[in-house]
Tab-separated table of C-alpha atoms in Angstrom:
chain	number	residue	atom	x	y	z
P	1	UNK	CA	93.143	-93.201	-13.715
P	2	UNK	CA	95.703	-95.470	-15.347
P	3	UNK	CA	93.847	-98.693	-14.638
P	4	UNK	CA	96.751	-100.190	-12.689
P	5	UNK	CA	96.488	-102.077	-9.410
P	6	UNK	CA	97.719	-99.785	-6.650
P	7	UNK	CA	96.757	-101.861	-3.621
P	8	UNK	CA	94.179	-104.145	-2.097
P	9	UNK	CA	91.035	-103.367	-0.139
P	10	UNK	CA	89.502	-105.605	2.512
P	11	UNK	CA	85.776	-105.888	1.811
P	12	UNK	CA	83.296	-106.456	4.625
P	13	UNK	CA	82.014	-110.046	4.480
P	14	UNK	CA	78.708	-108.943	6.000
P	15	UNK	CA	77.981	-107.217	2.664
P	16	UNK	CA	80.302	-108.706	0.048
P	17	UNK	CA	80.755	-112.225	1.424
P	18	UNK	CA	77.263	-113.466	2.203
P	19	UNK	CA	75.700	-116.701	1.012
P	20	UNK	CA	74.048	-115.947	-2.333
P	21	UNK	CA	70.278	-116.417	-2.172
P	22	UNK	CA	69.256	-116.827	-5.819
P	23	UNK	CA	65.543	-116.954	-5.045
P	24	UNK	CA	65.623	-113.592	-3.250
P	25	UNK	CA	67.665	-112.059	-6.066
P	26	UNK	CA	65.122	-113.377	-8.572
P	27	UNK	CA	62.225	-111.940	-6.560
P	28	UNK	CA	63.942	-108.545	-6.256
P	29	UNK	CA	64.450	-108.355	-10.028
P	30	UNK	CA	60.845	-109.441	-10.670
P	31	UNK	CA	59.591	-106.816	-8.232
P	32	UNK	CA	61.576	-104.037	-9.870
P	33	UNK	CA	60.372	-104.989	-13.351
P	34	UNK	CA	56.765	-105.369	-12.167
P	35	UNK	CA	56.822	-102.040	-10.321
P	36	UNK	CA	58.101	-100.317	-13.472
P	37	UNK	CA	55.139	-101.533	-15.540
P	38	UNK	CA	52.593	-98.844	-16.353
P	39	UNK	CA	49.694	-101.287	-16.382
P	40	UNK	CA	47.606	-98.980	-18.587
P	41	UNK	CA	46.808	-101.450	-21.392
P	42	UNK	CA	43.092	-101.549	-22.209
P	43	UNK	CA	40.908	-103.099	-24.901
P	44	UNK	CA	37.127	-103.200	-25.284
P	45	UNK	CA	34.991	-106.290	-24.777
P	46	UNK	CA	31.812	-106.933	-26.781
P	47	UNK	CA	29.808	-105.067	-24.146
P	48	UNK	CA	31.990	-101.944	-24.479
P	49	UNK	CA	32.361	-101.685	-28.262
P	50	UNK	CA	30.045	-99.168	-29.950
P	51	UNK	CA	27.076	-100.678	-31.806
P	52	UNK	CA	25.941	-104.270	-32.187
P	53	UNK	CA	22.726	-103.920	-30.234
P	54	UNK	CA	20.461	-105.296	-32.932
P	55	UNK	CA	20.431	-108.898	-34.143
P	56	UNK	CA	21.923	-108.667	-37.689
P	57	UNK	CA	19.437	-111.089	-39.268
P	58	UNK	CA	16.649	-113.364	-38.140
P	59	UNK	CA	17.500	-116.632	-36.434
P	60	UNK	CA	16.315	-119.049	-39.143
P	61	UNK	CA	15.660	-119.212	-42.847
P	62	UNK	CA	18.476	-117.063	-44.291
P	63	UNK	CA	21.069	-119.804	-44.852
P	64	UNK	CA	23.545	-117.823	-42.729
P	65	UNK	CA	24.911	-119.055	-39.436
P	66	UNK	CA	22.958	-117.639	-36.505
P	67	UNK	CA	24.334	-114.365	-35.117
P	68	UNK	CA	23.203	-112.291	-32.165
P	69	UNK	CA	25.407	-109.205	-32.549
P	70	UNK	CA	27.796	-107.628	-35.051
P	71	UNK	CA	30.173	-106.927	-32.166
P	72	UNK	CA	30.763	-110.567	-31.187
P	73	UNK	CA	34.508	-111.439	-31.134
P	74	UNK	CA	34.454	-113.319	-34.463
P	75	UNK	CA	33.218	-110.224	-36.333
P	76	UNK	CA	35.442	-107.513	-37.776
P	77	UNK	CA	35.232	-104.559	-35.375
P	78	UNK	CA	33.941	-106.967	-32.730
P	79	UNK	CA	34.978	-106.874	-29.079
P	80	UNK	CA	38.080	-108.580	-27.694
P	81	UNK	CA	37.716	-111.841	-25.767
P	82	UNK	CA	39.084	-111.474	-22.206
P	83	UNK	CA	40.202	-107.927	-22.999
P	84	UNK	CA	43.005	-106.547	-20.796
P	85	UNK	CA	42.036	-103.857	-18.303
P	86	UNK	CA	44.296	-101.382	-16.463
P	87	UNK	CA	45.847	-103.034	-13.419
P	88	UNK	CA	48.589	-102.558	-10.876
P	89	UNK	CA	51.340	-105.163	-11.327
P	90	UNK	CA	53.439	-104.023	-8.369
P	91	UNK	CA	53.996	-106.198	-5.334
P	92	UNK	CA	55.747	-105.719	-2.007
P	93	UNK	CA	59.085	-107.108	-0.940
P	94	UNK	CA	60.113	-106.729	2.697
P	95	UNK	CA	62.959	-104.349	3.516
P	96	UNK	CA	65.095	-107.178	4.937
P	97	UNK	CA	64.513	-109.222	1.783
P	98	UNK	CA	65.557	-106.295	-0.431
P	99	UNK	CA	68.742	-105.753	1.575
P	100	UNK	CA	69.576	-109.471	1.520
P	101	UNK	CA	68.980	-109.590	-2.249
P	102	UNK	CA	71.305	-106.634	-2.867
P	103	UNK	CA	74.013	-108.189	-0.677
P	104	UNK	CA	73.641	-111.445	-2.633
P	105	UNK	CA	73.949	-109.600	-5.956
P	106	UNK	CA	77.057	-107.703	-4.803
P	107	UNK	CA	78.601	-110.909	-3.420
P	108	UNK	CA	78.031	-112.720	-6.725
P	109	UNK	CA	79.802	-109.912	-8.592
P	110	UNK	CA	82.743	-110.086	-6.165
P	111	UNK	CA	82.893	-113.902	-6.504
P	112	UNK	CA	82.934	-113.573	-10.301
P	113	UNK	CA	85.764	-110.979	-10.120
P	114	UNK	CA	83.490	-108.449	-11.775
P	115	UNK	CA	83.689	-105.933	-8.951
P	116	UNK	CA	86.344	-103.244	-9.415
P	117	UNK	CA	87.188	-100.736	-6.693
P	118	UNK	CA	88.903	-97.540	-7.863
P	119	UNK	CA	90.679	-95.041	-5.636
P	120	UNK	CA	88.590	-92.196	-7.031
P	121	UNK	CA	86.824	-91.285	-10.249
P	122	UNK	CA	87.355	-87.664	-11.209
P	123	UNK	CA	87.248	-85.837	-14.541
P	124	UNK	CA	88.439	-82.264	-15.078
P	125	UNK	CA	85.710	-81.554	-17.621
P	126	UNK	CA	82.600	-83.049	-19.213
P	127	UNK	CA	84.194	-85.146	-21.928
P	128	UNK	CA	82.854	-88.533	-23.038
P	129	UNK	CA	86.168	-89.359	-24.717
P	130	UNK	CA	88.026	-89.045	-21.403
P	131	UNK	CA	85.491	-91.234	-19.618
P	132	UNK	CA	85.723	-93.931	-22.306
P	133	UNK	CA	89.516	-93.839	-21.894
P	134	UNK	CA	89.087	-94.519	-18.172
P	135	UNK	CA	86.913	-97.552	-18.990
P	136	UNK	CA	89.455	-98.785	-21.537
P	137	UNK	CA	92.198	-98.508	-18.914
P	138	UNK	CA	90.083	-100.656	-16.596
P	139	UNK	CA	89.348	-103.080	-19.488
P	140	UNK	CA	85.627	-102.581	-18.945
P	141	UNK	CA	82.831	-102.162	-21.497
P	142	UNK	CA	79.384	-102.721	-19.976
P	143	UNK	CA	79.543	-101.299	-16.466
P	144	UNK	CA	77.574	-99.918	-13.561
P	145	UNK	CA	79.613	-97.060	-12.087
P	146	UNK	CA	78.760	-96.420	-8.433
P	147	UNK	CA	79.692	-93.028	-6.987
P	148	UNK	CA	79.456	-91.848	-3.410
P	149	UNK	CA	78.167	-88.410	-4.319
P	150	UNK	CA	76.977	-86.606	-7.413
P	151	UNK	CA	79.914	-85.742	-9.667
P	152	UNK	CA	78.455	-83.779	-12.591
P	153	UNK	CA	81.526	-84.195	-14.809
P	154	UNK	CA	81.524	-87.989	-14.477
P	155	UNK	CA	77.737	-88.384	-14.722
P	156	UNK	CA	77.396	-86.185	-17.824
P	157	UNK	CA	80.461	-87.700	-19.481
P	158	UNK	CA	79.023	-91.188	-18.946
P	159	UNK	CA	75.500	-90.277	-20.066
P	160	UNK	CA	76.457	-90.589	-23.745
P	161	UNK	CA	77.922	-94.083	-23.347
P	162	UNK	CA	75.056	-96.550	-23.973
P	163	UNK	CA	76.747	-99.472	-22.189
P	164	UNK	CA	77.326	-97.580	-18.941
P	165	UNK	CA	75.065	-96.417	-16.132
P	166	UNK	CA	76.098	-94.231	-13.223
P	167	UNK	CA	74.409	-94.489	-9.844
P	168	UNK	CA	74.930	-93.087	-6.383
P	169	UNK	CA	75.092	-95.437	-3.413
P	170	UNK	CA	71.506	-94.601	-2.406
P	171	UNK	CA	70.272	-95.620	-5.899
P	172	UNK	CA	71.940	-99.031	-5.883
P	173	UNK	CA	69.592	-101.872	-6.827
P	174	UNK	CA	69.737	-105.577	-7.672
P	175	UNK	CA	68.574	-105.199	-11.284
P	176	UNK	CA	71.366	-102.785	-12.247
P	177	UNK	CA	74.042	-104.785	-10.403
P	178	UNK	CA	73.094	-107.874	-12.432
P	179	UNK	CA	72.332	-106.125	-15.736
P	180	UNK	CA	75.841	-104.751	-16.230
P	181	UNK	CA	78.837	-107.055	-16.674
P	182	UNK	CA	81.049	-105.176	-14.220
P	183	UNK	CA	80.443	-103.014	-11.165
P	184	UNK	CA	82.965	-100.179	-10.829
P	185	UNK	CA	82.884	-98.572	-7.374
P	186	UNK	CA	84.898	-95.803	-5.765
P	187	UNK	CA	86.545	-96.414	-2.374
P	188	UNK	CA	84.261	-93.865	-0.723
P	189	UNK	CA	81.211	-95.596	-2.200
P	190	UNK	CA	82.356	-98.978	-0.837
P	191	UNK	CA	82.722	-97.421	2.607
P	192	UNK	CA	79.188	-95.962	2.421
P	193	UNK	CA	77.688	-99.259	1.190
P	194	UNK	CA	79.339	-101.100	4.086
P	195	UNK	CA	78.080	-98.537	6.606
P	196	UNK	CA	74.503	-98.833	5.320
P	197	UNK	CA	74.241	-102.591	4.718
P	198	UNK	CA	76.688	-104.209	7.158
């Protein structure tokens, strides 16, 4: 892994040369973020807060403003107005739309010259220092490294680098492709991506 150009690779236009559909890409990213939300936030309204059943003072004659409950929103320890309740934020995106969005994201990276294909990515041992050296040779900092199959040495060596994420071809998604500045892919991974998405 010297980071030198050793040849050229013809990419399949059906995957890496499509017309970029920004709307679909946007929807795919939104869907991924929405689906990741726990949706467990909850607060209590005035009807759920403990206490406040009795009118704090009579309606007239005290000089105070009229009050019906000590758990009304304007009171300390009162209920929350329009309190959030647990909800499911996820929404569906069709399979064809997801595939088209991923192709668009990959194409945009290729068009921006931020798509690097390496012959292979192998490390003899689990060593972060060696992996960082590989990235330096490629002149890459923030990268998504796509592997064809699980290489423990590479994955564990990369796990301690905060600006890098490793993924196998079956884990590839629009959000990660766009989040990282550069996509580094092995030749085998490119072949698999083309077989699946072409």
